[in-house]
XYZ file of C-alpha atoms in Angstrom:
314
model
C -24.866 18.526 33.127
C -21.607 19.465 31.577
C -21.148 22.892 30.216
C -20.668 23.901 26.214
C -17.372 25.698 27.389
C -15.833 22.164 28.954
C -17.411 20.612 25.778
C -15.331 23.224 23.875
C -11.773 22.821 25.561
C -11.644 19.196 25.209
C -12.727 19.761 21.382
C -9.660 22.183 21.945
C -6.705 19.816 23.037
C -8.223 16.512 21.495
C -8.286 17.705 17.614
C -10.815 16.526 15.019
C -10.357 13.513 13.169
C -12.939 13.038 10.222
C -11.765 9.493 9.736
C -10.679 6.617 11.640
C -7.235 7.568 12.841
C -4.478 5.315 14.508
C -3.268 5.261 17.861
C -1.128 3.217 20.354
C -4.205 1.188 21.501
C -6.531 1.398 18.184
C -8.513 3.633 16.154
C -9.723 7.364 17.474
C -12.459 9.403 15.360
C -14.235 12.834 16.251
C -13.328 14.026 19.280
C -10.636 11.696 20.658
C -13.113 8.733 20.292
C -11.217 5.483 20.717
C -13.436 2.993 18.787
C -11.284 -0.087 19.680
C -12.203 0.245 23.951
C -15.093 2.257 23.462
C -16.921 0.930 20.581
C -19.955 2.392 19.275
C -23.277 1.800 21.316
C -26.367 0.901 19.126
C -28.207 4.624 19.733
C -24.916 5.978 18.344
C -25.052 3.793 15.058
C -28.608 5.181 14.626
C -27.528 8.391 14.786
C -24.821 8.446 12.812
C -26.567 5.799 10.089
C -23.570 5.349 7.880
C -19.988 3.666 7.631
C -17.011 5.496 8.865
C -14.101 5.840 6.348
C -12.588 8.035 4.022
C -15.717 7.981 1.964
C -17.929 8.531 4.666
C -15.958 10.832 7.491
C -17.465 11.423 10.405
C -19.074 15.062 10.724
C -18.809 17.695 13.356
C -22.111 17.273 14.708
C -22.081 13.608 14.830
C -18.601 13.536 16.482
C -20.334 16.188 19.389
C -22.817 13.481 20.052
C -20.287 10.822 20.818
C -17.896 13.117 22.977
C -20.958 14.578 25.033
C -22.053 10.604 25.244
C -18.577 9.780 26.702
C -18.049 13.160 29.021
C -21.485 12.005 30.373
C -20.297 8.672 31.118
C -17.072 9.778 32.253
C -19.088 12.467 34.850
C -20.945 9.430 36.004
C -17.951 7.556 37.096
C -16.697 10.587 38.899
C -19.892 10.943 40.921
C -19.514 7.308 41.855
C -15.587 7.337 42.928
C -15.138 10.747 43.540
C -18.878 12.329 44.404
C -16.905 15.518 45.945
C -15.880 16.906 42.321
C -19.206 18.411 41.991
C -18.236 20.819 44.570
C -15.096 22.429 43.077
C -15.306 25.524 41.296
C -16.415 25.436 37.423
C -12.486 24.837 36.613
C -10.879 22.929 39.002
C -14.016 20.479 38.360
C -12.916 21.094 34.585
C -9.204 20.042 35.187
C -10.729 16.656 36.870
C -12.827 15.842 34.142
C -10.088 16.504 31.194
C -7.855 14.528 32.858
C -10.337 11.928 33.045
C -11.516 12.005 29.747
C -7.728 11.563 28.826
C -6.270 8.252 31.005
C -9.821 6.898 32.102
C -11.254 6.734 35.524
C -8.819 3.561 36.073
C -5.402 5.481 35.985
C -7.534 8.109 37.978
C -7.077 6.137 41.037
C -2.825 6.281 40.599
C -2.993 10.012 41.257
C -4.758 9.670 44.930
C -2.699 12.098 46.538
C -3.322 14.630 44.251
C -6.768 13.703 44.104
C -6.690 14.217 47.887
C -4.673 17.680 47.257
C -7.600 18.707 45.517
C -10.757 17.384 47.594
C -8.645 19.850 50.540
C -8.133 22.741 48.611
C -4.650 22.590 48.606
C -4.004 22.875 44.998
C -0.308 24.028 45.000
C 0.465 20.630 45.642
C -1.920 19.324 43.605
C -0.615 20.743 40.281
C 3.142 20.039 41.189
C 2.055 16.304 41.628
C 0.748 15.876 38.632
C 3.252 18.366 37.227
C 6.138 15.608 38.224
C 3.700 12.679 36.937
C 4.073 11.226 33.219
C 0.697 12.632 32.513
C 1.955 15.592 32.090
C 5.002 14.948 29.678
C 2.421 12.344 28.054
C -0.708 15.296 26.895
C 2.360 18.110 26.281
C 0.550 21.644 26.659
C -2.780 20.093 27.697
C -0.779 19.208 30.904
C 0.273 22.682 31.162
C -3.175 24.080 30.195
C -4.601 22.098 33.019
C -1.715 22.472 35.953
C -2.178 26.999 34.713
C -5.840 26.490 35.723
C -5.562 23.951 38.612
C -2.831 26.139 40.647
C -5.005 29.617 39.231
C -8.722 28.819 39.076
C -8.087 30.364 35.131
C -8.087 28.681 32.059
C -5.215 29.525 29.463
C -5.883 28.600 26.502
C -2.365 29.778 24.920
C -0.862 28.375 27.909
C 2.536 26.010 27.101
C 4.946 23.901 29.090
C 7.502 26.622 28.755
C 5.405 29.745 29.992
C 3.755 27.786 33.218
C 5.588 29.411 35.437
C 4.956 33.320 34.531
C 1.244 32.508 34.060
C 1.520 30.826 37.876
C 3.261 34.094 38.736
C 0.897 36.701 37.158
C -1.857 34.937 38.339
C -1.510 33.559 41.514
C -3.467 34.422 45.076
C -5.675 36.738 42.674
C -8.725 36.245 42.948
C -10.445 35.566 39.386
C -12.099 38.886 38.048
C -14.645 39.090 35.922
C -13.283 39.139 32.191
C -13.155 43.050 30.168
C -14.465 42.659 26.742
C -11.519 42.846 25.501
C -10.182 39.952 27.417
C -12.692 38.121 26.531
C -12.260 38.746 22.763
C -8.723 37.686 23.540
C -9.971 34.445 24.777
C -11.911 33.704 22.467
C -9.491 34.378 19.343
C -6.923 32.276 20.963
C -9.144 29.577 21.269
C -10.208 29.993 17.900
C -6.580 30.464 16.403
C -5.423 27.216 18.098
C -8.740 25.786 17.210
C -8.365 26.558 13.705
C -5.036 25.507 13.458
C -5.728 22.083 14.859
C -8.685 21.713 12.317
C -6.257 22.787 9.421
C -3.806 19.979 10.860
C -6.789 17.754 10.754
C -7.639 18.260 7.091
C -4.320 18.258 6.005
C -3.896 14.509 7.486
C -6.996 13.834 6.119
C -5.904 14.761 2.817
C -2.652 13.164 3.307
C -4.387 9.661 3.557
C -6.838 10.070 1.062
C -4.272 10.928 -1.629
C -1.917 7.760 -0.083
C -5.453 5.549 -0.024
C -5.997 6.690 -3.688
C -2.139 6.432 -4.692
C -2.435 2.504 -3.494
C -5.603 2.148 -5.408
C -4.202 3.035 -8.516
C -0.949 1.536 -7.863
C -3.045 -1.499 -7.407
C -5.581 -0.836 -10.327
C -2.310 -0.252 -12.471
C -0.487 -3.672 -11.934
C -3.271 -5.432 -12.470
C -3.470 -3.664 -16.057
C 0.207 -4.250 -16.072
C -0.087 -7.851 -15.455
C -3.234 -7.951 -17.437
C -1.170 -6.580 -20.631
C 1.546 -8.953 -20.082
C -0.570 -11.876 -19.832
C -2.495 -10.538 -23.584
C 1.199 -9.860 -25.097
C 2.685 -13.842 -24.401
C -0.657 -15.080 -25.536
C -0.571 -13.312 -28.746
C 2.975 -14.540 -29.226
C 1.981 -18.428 -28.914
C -1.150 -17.772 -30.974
C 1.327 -16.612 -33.414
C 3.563 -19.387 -33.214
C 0.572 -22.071 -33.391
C -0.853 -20.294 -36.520
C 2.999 -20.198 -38.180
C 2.928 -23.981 -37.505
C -0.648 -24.837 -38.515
C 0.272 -22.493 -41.928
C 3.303 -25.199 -42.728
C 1.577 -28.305 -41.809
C -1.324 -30.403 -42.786
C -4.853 -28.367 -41.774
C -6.857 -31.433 -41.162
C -4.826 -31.468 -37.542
C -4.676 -28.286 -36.723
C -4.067 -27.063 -33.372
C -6.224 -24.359 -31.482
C -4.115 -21.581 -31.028
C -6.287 -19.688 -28.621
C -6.712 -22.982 -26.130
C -3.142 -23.911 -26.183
C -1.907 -19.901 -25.279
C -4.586 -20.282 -22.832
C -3.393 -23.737 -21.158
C 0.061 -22.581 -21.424
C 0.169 -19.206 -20.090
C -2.227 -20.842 -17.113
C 0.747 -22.968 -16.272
C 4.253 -21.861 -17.040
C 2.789 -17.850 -17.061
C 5.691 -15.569 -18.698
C 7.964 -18.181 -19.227
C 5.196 -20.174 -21.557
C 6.533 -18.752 -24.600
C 9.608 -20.073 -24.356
C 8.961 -23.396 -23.843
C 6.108 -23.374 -26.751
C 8.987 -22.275 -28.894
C 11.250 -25.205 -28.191
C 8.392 -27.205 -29.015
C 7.675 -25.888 -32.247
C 11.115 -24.896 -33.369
C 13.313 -28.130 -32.238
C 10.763 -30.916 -31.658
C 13.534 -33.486 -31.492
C 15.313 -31.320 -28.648
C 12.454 -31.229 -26.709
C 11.948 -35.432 -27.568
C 15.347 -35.876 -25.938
C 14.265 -33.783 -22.900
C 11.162 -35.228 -22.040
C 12.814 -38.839 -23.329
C 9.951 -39.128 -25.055
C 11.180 -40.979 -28.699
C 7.487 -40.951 -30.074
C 7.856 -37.498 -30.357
C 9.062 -36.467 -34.022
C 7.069 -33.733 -34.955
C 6.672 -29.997 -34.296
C 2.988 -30.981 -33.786
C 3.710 -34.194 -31.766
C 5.950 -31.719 -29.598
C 3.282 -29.288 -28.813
C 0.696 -31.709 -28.164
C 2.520 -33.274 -25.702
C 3.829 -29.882 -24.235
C -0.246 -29.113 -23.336
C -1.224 -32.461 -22.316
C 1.900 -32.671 -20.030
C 1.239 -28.767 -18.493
C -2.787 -29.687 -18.299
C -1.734 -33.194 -16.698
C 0.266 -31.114 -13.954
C -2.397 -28.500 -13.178
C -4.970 -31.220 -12.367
């Protein structure tokens, strides 16, 4: 059974993500949850019954079942490759398990001397292996947090890569005391400062791709208006023209406005005004261009203009 407090520090250094979040290898929610190698089992979709985006984030609770569902899995594997980590104190066991939970039980194996290091005891040169590993320049401060309470036996919370060293000095060969209350108020605000901080990150990203979600939305919504407008304005124009020419000629033949704008625009798109206009306004232009010599009317023009652009569309 793994403890709250373990439960806790990996909350700590992995961060909350309410919505799927991008990473090297995929897509992380909750609690560091990388749903592209470790997909969701079918008891977890139960439980958490609904999609996971920015309309639906993930919640707190829901994101503690899936991290205490992988720590569990991740203990599991330990007791099969490594069934003396059971018998370390409450922290070195938690320093095997975070760094567990971080590169999987498969880069585990690389680190067999300091594994070794560990299984003896000798955890001096345990921590400087992994210290000198790219683990540790990989994870930044969780590195340090863990190499603190590896070479110590005592978790720092507020521990960094550049004050290692004096915590290894103020607390090493001592053994661990029982915590005053007022260390262990100090504790527990730094945990929650850094805690709080990292959740106040986590909205803030949220919010950041929500608003950049919504700003492509509407950028979206608001070309298709745009393009929507633009497509009303040319057909309005040929309408125009069409009725101008209908007015002047004969109305026994008139044209459809409405169906050649439509037929038009469908084909040539912005550019169908122009070429209606030629049409209309210098039929025996457009005759010579299309060498068409049957062609000598404004009306003969445009007819031929929507039978040639409906011809082409077929």
């Amino acid at each position: 059974m793994i403890s709250q407090e373990h439960l806790n520090r990996i909350k700590f250094s992995e961060g909350f993500c309410r919505v799927p979040t991008k990473d090297t290898i995929g897509y992380c929610i909750g609690y560091g949850r990388n749903v592209k190698t470790n997909p969701l089992t079918e008891e977890e979709r139960r439980f958490i019954n609904h999609p996971i985006d920015a309309a639906h984030p993930i919640t707190e609770k829901e994101a503690e079942f899936l991290l205490k569902n992988d720590v569990e899995k991740i203990a599991r594997k330990l007791d099969q490759k490594y069934p003396w980590w059971r018998q370390l104190d409450s922290e070195r066991q938690f320093v095997v398990l975070d760094m567990c939970y971080t590169m999987g039980i498969g880069a585990m194996t690389k680190f067999s001397k300091a594994m070794n290091n560990i299984r003896e005891g000798n955890y001096d040169a345990a921590a400087e292996g992994i210290r000198n590993s790219k683990y540790y320049t990989q994870v930044g401060n969780r590195g340090a947090r863990n190499y603190v309470c590896l070479k110590t036996g005592v978790y720092l919370p507020s521990a960094t890569q550049r004050t290692v060293d004096g915590l290894v000095a103020q607390h090493a060969g001592r053994p661990r005391p029982p915590m005053t209350t007022r260390q262990t108020i100090t504790y527990d605000s730094q945990m929650a400062q850094i805690s709080g901080k990292t959740a106040a990150n986590t909205r803030k990203t949220t919010r950041k791709k929500t608003a950049k979600t919504s700003a492509k939305a509407n950028a979206k919504t608001s070309t298709k208006a745009s393009m929507k407008t633009s497509a009303d304005k040319c057909k309005a124009q040929m309408e125009s023209m069409i009725a101008a020419m209908n007015k002047k000629n004969s109305k026994d033949n008139a044209i459809d406005g409405k169906k050649v704008a439509k037929a038009l625009y469908d084909k040539y798109g912005n550019k169908a005004p122009k070429h209606l206009k030629e049409a209309v306004m210098s039929p025996v232009k457009y005759a010579k261009r299309v060498k068409d010599p049957s062609i000598k009317t404004s009306r003969d023009a445009v007819n031929h203009l929507v039978k040639t652009a409906t011809a082409k569309s077929r």
